[in-house]
Amino acid sequence: MKRDFIVYTGIVVALLNTFDAFATNFGLLNHYIEESNPIMSALWTFSPMLFLSMKLLLSICILIISILVSRYSRTFFKQMYSYSLIGLTILYSGIFFMHIYWFSFV
């Protein structure tokens, strides 16, 4: 896998995760949606700011790990990490479109 692919895909996942954080926060604050992830639901119930902070920290970690993997990992690990990023991109794309769907009703 090309090194740039890992970094660019990591950026896409981080951006989708960041969008999810703010869209979910907006939806929860306005009682449009419920959080399906029990861990994130507990975080949001405890503190919406903690919820946003953790989601943003996760995005930053994804970016840093993607850069490190692209530069320093062996080919096999790069391949496995790339597959994981592709899976996350598919997952977060679905979440993105779900948010767009319910935004259309707001």
mmCIF file of C-alpha atoms in Angstrom:
data_model
loop_
_atom_site.group_PDB
_atom_site.id
_atom_site.type_symbol
_atom_site.label_atom_id
_atom_site.label_comp_id
_atom_site.label_asym_id
_atom_site.label_seq_id
_atom_site.Cartn_x
_atom_site.Cartn_y
_atom_site.Cartn_z
ATOM 1 C CA MET A 1 0.000 0.000 0.000
ATOM 2 C CA LYS A 2 1.197 3.459 -0.755
ATOM 3 C CA ARG A 3 2.196 5.561 2.213
ATOM 4 C CA ASP A 4 0.004 8.474 1.126
ATOM 5 C CA PHE A 5 -3.078 6.234 0.994
ATOM 6 C CA ILE A 6 -2.799 5.492 4.714
ATOM 7 C CA VAL A 7 -2.401 9.152 5.640
ATOM 8 C CA TYR A 8 -5.211 10.362 3.366
ATOM 9 C CA THR A 9 -7.571 7.626 4.507
ATOM 10 C CA GLY A 10 -6.691 8.453 8.128
ATOM 11 C CA ILE A 11 -7.595 12.084 7.412
ATOM 12 C CA VAL A 12 -10.947 11.022 5.925
ATOM 13 C CA VAL A 13 -11.739 8.838 8.960
ATOM 14 C CA ALA A 14 -10.723 11.629 11.358
ATOM 15 C CA LEU A 15 -12.901 14.162 9.510
ATOM 16 C CA LEU A 16 -15.891 11.810 9.433
ATOM 17 C CA ASN A 17 -15.422 11.104 13.153
ATOM 18 C CA THR A 18 -15.234 14.844 13.901
ATOM 19 C CA PHE A 19 -18.403 15.479 11.900
ATOM 20 C CA ASP A 20 -20.071 12.627 13.791
ATOM 21 C CA ALA A 21 -19.053 14.206 17.100
ATOM 22 C CA PHE A 22 -20.618 17.587 16.357
ATOM 23 C CA ALA A 23 -23.677 16.209 14.557
ATOM 24 C CA THR A 24 -24.366 13.740 17.366
ATOM 25 C CA ASN A 25 -23.871 16.432 19.996
ATOM 26 C CA PHE A 26 -26.315 18.700 18.151
ATOM 27 C CA GLY A 27 -28.854 15.906 17.808
ATOM 28 C CA LEU A 28 -28.574 14.885 21.445
ATOM 29 C CA LEU A 29 -28.801 18.457 22.749
ATOM 30 C CA ASN A 30 -31.974 19.037 20.746
ATOM 31 C CA HIS A 31 -33.455 15.575 21.475
ATOM 32 C CA TYR A 32 -33.537 14.639 17.770
ATOM 33 C CA ILE A 33 -31.577 11.403 18.235
ATOM 34 C CA GLU A 34 -30.299 8.965 20.842
ATOM 35 C CA GLU A 35 -26.718 7.758 21.079
ATOM 36 C CA SER A 36 -26.519 4.058 20.140
ATOM 37 C CA ASN A 37 -23.026 3.446 21.505
ATOM 38 C CA PRO A 38 -23.415 2.773 25.259
ATOM 39 C CA ILE A 39 -19.929 4.063 26.088
ATOM 40 C CA MET A 40 -20.392 7.322 24.201
ATOM 41 C CA SER A 41 -23.921 7.643 25.611
ATOM 42 C CA ALA A 42 -22.537 7.399 29.148
ATOM 43 C CA LEU A 43 -19.849 9.975 28.330
ATOM 44 C CA TRP A 44 -22.408 12.372 26.857
ATOM 45 C CA THR A 45 -24.751 11.898 29.842
ATOM 46 C CA PHE A 46 -21.863 12.646 32.201
ATOM 47 C CA SER A 47 -20.654 15.660 30.196
ATOM 48 C CA PRO A 48 -21.312 16.730 26.586
ATOM 49 C CA MET A 49 -17.957 18.519 26.645
ATOM 50 C CA LEU A 50 -16.203 15.296 27.688
ATOM 51 C CA PHE A 51 -18.021 13.493 24.866
ATOM 52 C CA LEU A 52 -16.776 16.038 22.289
ATOM 53 C CA SER A 53 -13.278 16.047 23.770
ATOM 54 C CA MET A 54 -13.000 12.258 23.567
ATOM 55 C CA LYS A 55 -14.270 12.179 19.980
ATOM 56 C CA LEU A 56 -11.807 14.902 18.961
ATOM 57 C CA LEU A 57 -8.980 13.153 20.805
ATOM 58 C CA LEU A 58 -9.855 9.976 18.914
ATOM 59 C CA SER A 59 -9.618 11.875 15.608
ATOM 60 C CA ILE A 60 -6.207 13.250 16.563
ATOM 61 C CA CYS A 61 -5.029 9.755 17.572
ATOM 62 C CA ILE A 62 -6.200 8.338 14.238
ATOM 63 C CA LEU A 63 -4.183 11.001 12.395
ATOM 64 C CA ILE A 64 -1.029 10.480 14.463
ATOM 65 C CA ILE A 65 -1.203 6.681 14.275
ATOM 66 C CA SER A 66 -1.823 6.823 10.513
ATOM 67 C CA ILE A 67 1.248 8.991 10.006
ATOM 68 C CA LEU A 68 3.386 6.746 12.206
ATOM 69 C CA VAL A 69 2.171 3.552 10.538
ATOM 70 C CA SER A 70 2.742 4.987 7.065
ATOM 71 C CA ARG A 71 6.310 5.968 7.915
ATOM 72 C CA TYR A 72 7.615 3.274 10.219
ATOM 73 C CA SER A 73 5.634 0.049 9.864
ATOM 74 C CA ARG A 74 6.397 -2.988 7.776
ATOM 75 C CA THR A 75 4.384 -3.768 4.678
ATOM 76 C CA PHE A 76 2.166 -6.443 6.259
ATOM 77 C CA PHE A 77 1.100 -4.171 9.129
ATOM 78 C CA LYS A 78 0.531 -1.273 6.732
ATOM 79 C CA GLN A 79 -1.773 -3.528 4.730
ATOM 80 C CA MET A 80 -3.756 -4.638 7.789
ATOM 81 C CA TYR A 81 -3.991 -1.060 9.049
ATOM 82 C CA SER A 82 -5.173 0.101 5.613
ATOM 83 C CA TYR A 83 -7.931 -2.521 5.638
ATOM 84 C CA SER A 84 -8.990 -1.291 9.078
ATOM 85 C CA LEU A 85 -9.098 2.294 7.829
ATOM 86 C CA ILE A 86 -11.176 1.240 4.825
ATOM 87 C CA GLY A 87 -13.623 -0.509 7.160
ATOM 88 C CA LEU A 88 -13.827 2.589 9.358
ATOM 89 C CA THR A 89 -14.367 4.773 6.297
ATOM 90 C CA ILE A 90 -17.306 2.610 5.244
ATOM 91 C CA LEU A 91 -18.739 2.607 8.779
ATOM 92 C CA TYR A 92 -18.383 6.366 9.283
ATOM 93 C CA SER A 93 -19.712 7.071 5.776
ATOM 94 C CA GLY A 94 -22.880 5.230 6.745
ATOM 95 C CA ILE A 95 -23.093 7.255 9.952
ATOM 96 C CA PHE A 96 -22.456 10.438 7.948
ATOM 97 C CA PHE A 97 -25.366 9.700 5.613
ATOM 98 C CA MET A 98 -27.581 8.788 8.557
ATOM 99 C CA HIS A 99 -26.833 12.207 10.087
ATOM 100 C CA ILE A 100 -27.537 13.925 6.753
ATOM 101 C CA TYR A 101 -30.839 12.037 6.572
ATOM 102 C CA TRP A 102 -32.073 13.195 9.946
ATOM 103 C CA PHE A 103 -30.695 16.716 9.370
ATOM 104 C CA SER A 104 -33.077 16.885 6.413
ATOM 105 C CA PHE A 105 -35.990 16.683 8.887
ATOM 106 C CA VAL A 106 -34.715 19.419 11.213
#
